[in-house]
Amino acid sequence: MSLSQLNPTERRIVEWLIIKGNISQETSLREVAAALEVSEPLLVKVAKKVGFSGFREMRTALISYFESLPYEREEEITEHDSLDNVLDKVFSNSIQVLKEARSVADAATIGKAARLIFQARRVIIFGVGGSASVGMDFEHKLLRIGIISHAYSDFHLMLMAASQLDEKDVVIAISQSGETREMLNAANTAIANKAKLICITNDNGSPLSQCSDLSIFSPAMSGPLLGQNAVARIVQLNLLDSLFIAILLEDYQGNKEKLSRGIDVVSPLHTAR
């Protein structure tokens, strides 16, 4: 989640450190510096930049993380994989990313986001590409408890919707990178009209996160097959499920009745089929 805030040398260090097998609890600062051909003070600086007190604390955290992995190595799909290997890799990566997402999910932030949405006059959801389907799913969830929202994926419609908002409205912006130009333009238009902005993104240093009132983080690896194109959606859906339940708890009895009405009205349709 911090990679975008690092310069190329710092990024190379972190990307090496988070590969299982490169370090152990006994690996010294000097050994890592020699392996990467960097100075020891630079390693300490990087450790502090990503949130640790120093190299030792970072090493301990990494070892604990590696021990929790459900597989020996993080591997992408290759053309030589059997379907059994593909299933193992897909499920293992999804399980691990969900664990990581839970470890960084902040209950206080989700609670504040739920309250903003529950009290909003209008709720608008922005998502382009793969995030568009996630936004539509959340629109459907909100409708079940009587919150009328709309999910937009077209750039022009996003801008027009954002231009009509005010301080009583809430925008939920879903963008894994947090750098999509269309998303940022629409988000900034909403902010200019004093709407509250909640984002769901991977990068806490992204422009979208920096301009949002609340940021909910969805960490996911960035590989071409097992990365953001797949498991990121699973994480986003789980986070929005959690947010939906938090909204429901804002008025448990009232929302429960609305859920029941929604189920009752569509049940005969399923029975008829």
Short mmCIF file of C-alpha atoms in Angstrom, two decimals:
data_model
loop_
_atom_site.label_atom_id
_atom_site.label_comp_id
_atom_site.label_asym_id
_atom_site.label_seq_id
_atom_site.Cartn_x
_atom_site.Cartn_y
_atom_site.Cartn_z
CA MET A 1 0.00 0.00 0.00
CA SER A 2 2.97 2.34 0.44
CA LEU A 3 4.88 1.51 -2.74
CA SER A 4 3.71 4.58 -4.66
CA GLN A 5 5.23 6.83 -1.98
CA LEU A 6 8.71 5.36 -2.44
CA ASN A 7 11.41 6.34 -4.91
CA PRO A 8 12.69 3.62 -7.31
CA THR A 9 15.53 2.47 -5.01
CA GLU A 10 13.27 2.32 -1.96
CA ARG A 11 10.62 0.48 -3.95
CA ARG A 12 13.21 -2.10 -5.11
CA ILE A 13 14.17 -2.71 -1.47
CA VAL A 14 10.58 -3.22 -0.33
CA GLU A 15 9.67 -5.44 -3.27
CA TRP A 16 12.66 -7.67 -2.41
CA LEU A 17 11.81 -7.79 1.28
CA ILE A 18 8.22 -8.89 0.78
CA ILE A 19 9.22 -11.98 -1.19
CA LYS A 20 9.02 -15.00 1.09
CA GLY A 21 12.39 -16.69 1.58
CA ASN A 22 14.62 -13.64 1.15
CA ILE A 23 14.93 -13.01 4.89
CA SER A 24 14.60 -14.96 8.14
CA GLN A 25 14.51 -13.92 11.80
CA GLU A 26 18.30 -14.28 11.86
CA THR A 27 18.96 -12.14 8.78
CA SER A 28 20.97 -9.10 9.81
CA LEU A 29 20.76 -5.56 8.56
CA ARG A 30 24.26 -5.93 7.14
CA GLU A 31 23.29 -9.06 5.16
CA VAL A 32 20.27 -7.36 3.59
CA ALA A 33 22.33 -4.30 2.71
CA ALA A 34 24.94 -6.53 1.03
CA ALA A 35 22.33 -8.53 -0.87
CA LEU A 36 20.68 -5.39 -2.23
CA GLU A 37 23.90 -3.39 -2.58
CA VAL A 38 22.55 -0.47 -0.56
CA SER A 39 23.63 1.20 2.65
CA GLU A 40 22.44 0.14 6.09
CA PRO A 41 21.10 3.64 6.92
CA LEU A 42 18.97 3.52 3.77
CA LEU A 43 17.35 0.27 4.93
CA VAL A 44 16.54 1.84 8.29
CA LYS A 45 15.12 4.88 6.51
CA VAL A 46 12.88 2.66 4.35
CA ALA A 47 11.67 0.74 7.41
CA LYS A 48 10.65 4.00 9.08
CA LYS A 49 9.08 5.34 5.89
CA VAL A 50 6.68 2.38 5.71
CA GLY A 51 5.68 2.70 9.35
CA PHE A 52 8.15 0.75 11.50
CA SER A 53 10.48 1.99 14.23
CA GLY A 54 13.46 0.37 12.51
CA PHE A 55 14.78 -2.67 10.66
CA ARG A 56 14.25 -5.15 13.52
CA GLU A 57 10.57 -4.34 13.92
CA MET A 58 10.05 -4.55 10.16
CA ARG A 59 11.87 -7.91 10.00
CA THR A 60 9.73 -9.35 12.81
CA ALA A 61 6.53 -8.15 11.12
CA LEU A 62 7.60 -9.64 7.79
CA ILE A 63 8.44 -13.02 9.33
CA SER A 64 5.05 -13.11 11.06
CA TYR A 65 3.41 -12.28 7.74
CA PHE A 66 5.32 -14.99 5.86
CA GLU A 67 4.35 -17.61 8.46
CA SER A 68 0.67 -16.84 7.88
CA LEU A 69 0.86 -17.37 4.12
CA PRO A 70 -1.14 -20.40 2.94
CA TYR A 71 1.50 -21.13 0.28
CA GLU A 72 5.24 -21.30 0.06
CA ARG A 73 5.73 -18.62 -2.55
CA GLU A 74 3.66 -15.91 -4.18
CA GLU A 75 3.44 -17.08 -7.76
CA GLU A 76 1.56 -15.91 -10.81
CA ILE A 77 -0.23 -18.23 -13.20
CA THR A 78 2.07 -19.62 -15.91
CA GLU A 79 1.35 -21.36 -19.18
CA HIS A 80 2.74 -24.59 -17.72
CA ASP A 81 0.34 -24.75 -14.75
CA SER A 82 -2.14 -27.60 -14.53
CA LEU A 83 -5.74 -26.70 -13.67
CA ASP A 84 -5.13 -28.11 -10.19
CA ASN A 85 -2.25 -25.64 -9.74
CA VAL A 86 -4.40 -22.83 -11.08
CA LEU A 87 -7.12 -23.60 -8.52
CA ASP A 88 -4.57 -23.74 -5.70
CA LYS A 89 -3.03 -20.40 -6.68
CA VAL A 90 -6.32 -18.58 -7.23
CA PHE A 91 -7.85 -19.70 -3.93
CA SER A 92 -4.64 -19.28 -1.93
CA ASN A 93 -4.11 -15.74 -3.16
CA SER A 94 -7.73 -14.82 -2.46
CA ILE A 95 -7.53 -16.20 1.08
CA GLN A 96 -4.31 -14.33 1.81
CA VAL A 97 -5.48 -11.02 0.40
CA LEU A 98 -8.68 -11.20 2.44
CA LYS A 99 -6.54 -11.75 5.57
CA GLU A 100 -4.45 -8.71 4.68
CA ALA A 101 -7.53 -6.60 4.01
CA ARG A 102 -8.96 -7.52 7.40
CA SER A 103 -5.69 -6.61 9.10
CA VAL A 104 -5.84 -3.04 7.76
CA ALA A 105 -9.62 -2.56 7.88
CA ASP A 106 -10.43 0.14 10.40
CA ALA A 107 -13.74 -0.31 12.21
CA ALA A 108 -13.89 3.37 13.21
CA THR A 109 -13.53 4.52 9.59
CA ILE A 110 -16.16 2.06 8.35
CA GLY A 111 -18.48 3.20 11.15
CA LYS A 112 -18.06 6.86 10.18
CA ALA A 113 -18.66 6.00 6.52
CA ALA A 114 -21.82 4.07 7.42
CA ARG A 115 -23.17 7.04 9.38
CA LEU A 116 -22.50 9.46 6.52
CA ILE A 117 -24.26 7.19 4.03
CA PHE A 118 -27.21 6.50 6.34
CA GLN A 119 -27.77 10.22 6.93
CA ALA A 120 -27.16 11.36 3.34
CA ARG A 121 -29.84 12.87 1.16
CA ARG A 122 -28.31 11.29 -1.93
CA VAL A 123 -25.66 8.59 -2.37
CA ILE A 124 -23.70 8.47 -5.62
CA ILE A 125 -21.27 5.68 -6.47
CA PHE A 126 -18.42 6.10 -8.95
CA GLY A 127 -16.48 3.20 -10.44
CA VAL A 128 -14.86 2.62 -13.83
CA GLY A 129 -13.58 -0.60 -15.38
CA GLY A 130 -13.74 -3.54 -13.00
CA SER A 131 -14.85 -1.31 -10.15
CA ALA A 132 -18.05 -0.43 -12.02
CA SER A 133 -19.61 -3.86 -11.35
CA VAL A 134 -18.65 -3.56 -7.67
CA GLY A 135 -20.41 -0.20 -7.52
CA MET A 136 -23.55 -1.64 -9.10
CA ASP A 137 -23.57 -4.45 -6.54
CA PHE A 138 -23.44 -1.90 -3.70
CA GLU A 139 -26.26 0.13 -5.28
CA HIS A 140 -28.36 -3.04 -5.19
CA LYS A 141 -27.50 -3.64 -1.53
CA LEU A 142 -28.42 -0.10 -0.50
CA LEU A 143 -31.77 -0.34 -2.27
CA ARG A 144 -32.65 -3.34 -0.10
CA ILE A 145 -32.72 -1.08 2.98
CA GLY A 146 -34.43 1.83 1.28
CA ILE A 147 -31.38 3.96 0.46
CA ILE A 148 -31.82 5.21 -3.08
CA SER A 149 -28.42 5.48 -4.73
CA HIS A 150 -27.04 5.35 -8.23
CA ALA A 151 -23.81 3.90 -9.59
CA TYR A 152 -22.11 5.66 -12.51
CA SER A 153 -19.31 4.39 -14.72
CA ASP A 154 -19.64 6.77 -17.67
CA PHE A 155 -17.28 9.73 -17.29
CA HIS A 156 -19.72 12.38 -18.53
CA LEU A 157 -22.53 11.09 -16.31
CA MET A 158 -20.18 11.01 -13.32
CA LEU A 159 -19.28 14.66 -13.88
CA MET A 160 -22.90 15.73 -14.35
CA ALA A 161 -24.01 13.87 -11.23
CA ALA A 162 -21.14 15.37 -9.22
CA SER A 163 -22.06 18.88 -10.36
CA GLN A 164 -25.55 18.53 -8.82
CA LEU A 165 -24.42 17.52 -5.31
CA ASP A 166 -24.14 19.55 -2.13
CA GLU A 167 -23.14 19.16 1.53
CA LYS A 168 -26.05 16.79 2.21
CA ASP A 169 -24.80 14.23 -0.31
CA VAL A 170 -22.19 11.46 -0.23
CA VAL A 171 -20.01 10.07 -3.01
CA ILE A 172 -18.46 6.60 -2.81
CA ALA A 173 -15.51 6.38 -5.21
CA ILE A 174 -14.12 2.91 -5.94
CA SER A 175 -10.69 2.85 -7.58
CA GLN A 176 -7.96 0.32 -6.83
CA SER A 177 -5.16 2.58 -8.06
CA GLY A 178 -6.72 5.81 -6.81
CA GLU A 179 -5.21 7.52 -9.86
CA THR A 180 -7.85 7.10 -12.58
CA ARG A 181 -8.11 10.52 -14.24
CA GLU A 182 -11.86 10.36 -14.84
CA MET A 183 -12.49 9.32 -11.26
CA LEU A 184 -10.37 12.16 -9.89
CA ASN A 185 -12.12 14.76 -12.04
CA ALA A 186 -15.53 13.60 -10.86
CA ALA A 187 -14.38 13.36 -7.24
CA ASN A 188 -12.95 16.88 -7.29
CA THR A 189 -16.17 18.21 -8.81
CA ALA A 190 -18.14 16.62 -5.96
CA ILE A 191 -15.72 18.09 -3.40
CA ALA A 192 -16.05 21.53 -4.96
CA ASN A 193 -19.80 21.26 -4.35
CA LYS A 194 -19.13 20.30 -0.69
CA ALA A 195 -20.28 16.67 -0.96
CA LYS A 196 -18.62 14.16 1.37
CA LEU A 197 -16.24 11.74 -0.36
CA ILE A 198 -15.58 8.15 0.74
CA CYS A 199 -13.05 6.17 -1.29
CA ILE A 200 -12.15 2.50 -1.52
CA THR A 201 -8.61 2.13 -2.83
CA ASN A 202 -5.39 0.18 -2.46
CA ASP A 203 -3.03 3.11 -2.13
CA ASN A 204 -3.11 5.36 0.95
CA GLY A 205 -0.86 7.85 -0.84
CA SER A 206 -2.97 8.07 -4.01
CA PRO A 207 -4.54 11.36 -5.12
CA LEU A 208 -8.02 9.91 -4.52
CA SER A 209 -7.23 8.90 -0.95
CA GLN A 210 -5.59 12.23 -0.22
CA CYS A 211 -8.66 14.23 -1.27
CA SER A 212 -11.24 11.95 0.42
CA ASP A 213 -12.94 12.57 3.74
CA LEU A 214 -12.66 8.86 4.56
CA SER A 215 -10.49 6.15 2.97
CA ILE A 216 -11.21 2.42 3.18
CA PHE A 217 -8.23 0.41 1.99
CA SER A 218 -8.40 -2.69 -0.22
CA PRO A 219 -4.87 -4.14 -0.41
CA ALA A 220 -4.15 -6.51 -3.30
CA MET A 221 -1.09 -7.72 -5.16
CA SER A 222 -0.51 -6.22 -8.59
CA GLY A 223 0.21 -9.23 -10.81
CA PRO A 224 -1.47 -9.31 -14.26
CA LEU A 225 -3.59 -12.44 -13.63
CA LEU A 226 -3.83 -13.08 -9.90
CA GLY A 227 -3.47 -9.43 -9.03
CA GLN A 228 -5.72 -6.42 -9.29
CA ASN A 229 -7.85 -7.89 -12.09
CA ALA A 230 -9.15 -10.65 -9.81
CA VAL A 231 -8.64 -10.62 -6.06
CA ALA A 232 -9.04 -6.83 -5.79
CA ARG A 233 -12.73 -7.22 -6.65
CA ILE A 234 -13.13 -9.88 -3.95
CA VAL A 235 -11.63 -7.53 -1.37
CA GLN A 236 -13.77 -4.59 -2.51
CA LEU A 237 -16.95 -6.69 -2.33
CA ASN A 238 -16.12 -7.88 1.19
CA LEU A 239 -15.37 -4.37 2.39
CA LEU A 240 -18.65 -3.10 0.92
CA ASP A 241 -20.50 -6.02 2.53
CA SER A 242 -19.04 -4.93 5.86
CA LEU A 243 -19.99 -1.31 5.17
CA PHE A 244 -23.53 -2.40 4.27
CA ILE A 245 -23.94 -4.26 7.57
CA ALA A 246 -22.59 -1.21 9.42
CA ILE A 247 -25.24 0.93 7.68
CA LEU A 248 -27.92 -1.60 8.59
CA LEU A 249 -26.87 -1.37 12.25
CA GLU A 250 -27.46 2.39 12.23
CA ASP A 251 -31.18 1.49 12.53
CA TYR A 252 -31.32 -2.25 13.00
CA GLN A 253 -35.08 -2.70 13.46
CA GLY A 254 -36.05 -0.21 10.76
CA ASN A 255 -33.58 -1.58 8.22
CA LYS A 256 -34.52 -5.16 9.07
CA GLU A 257 -38.15 -4.37 8.23
CA LYS A 258 -37.10 -2.80 4.92
CA LEU A 259 -35.02 -5.87 4.09
CA SER A 260 -38.00 -8.11 4.79
CA ARG A 261 -40.26 -5.99 2.56
CA GLY A 262 -37.76 -6.23 -0.26
CA ILE A 263 -37.48 -10.00 0.10
CA ASP A 264 -41.25 -10.45 0.33
CA VAL A 265 -41.98 -8.44 -2.80
CA VAL A 266 -39.57 -10.43 -5.02
CA SER A 267 -40.18 -13.87 -3.51
CA PRO A 268 -43.41 -14.53 -5.51
CA LEU A 269 -41.49 -13.82 -8.70
CA HIS A 270 -38.93 -16.52 -7.91
CA THR A 271 -41.71 -18.95 -6.93
CA ALA A 272 -43.51 -18.35 -10.23
CA ARG A 273 -40.39 -19.30 -12.16
#
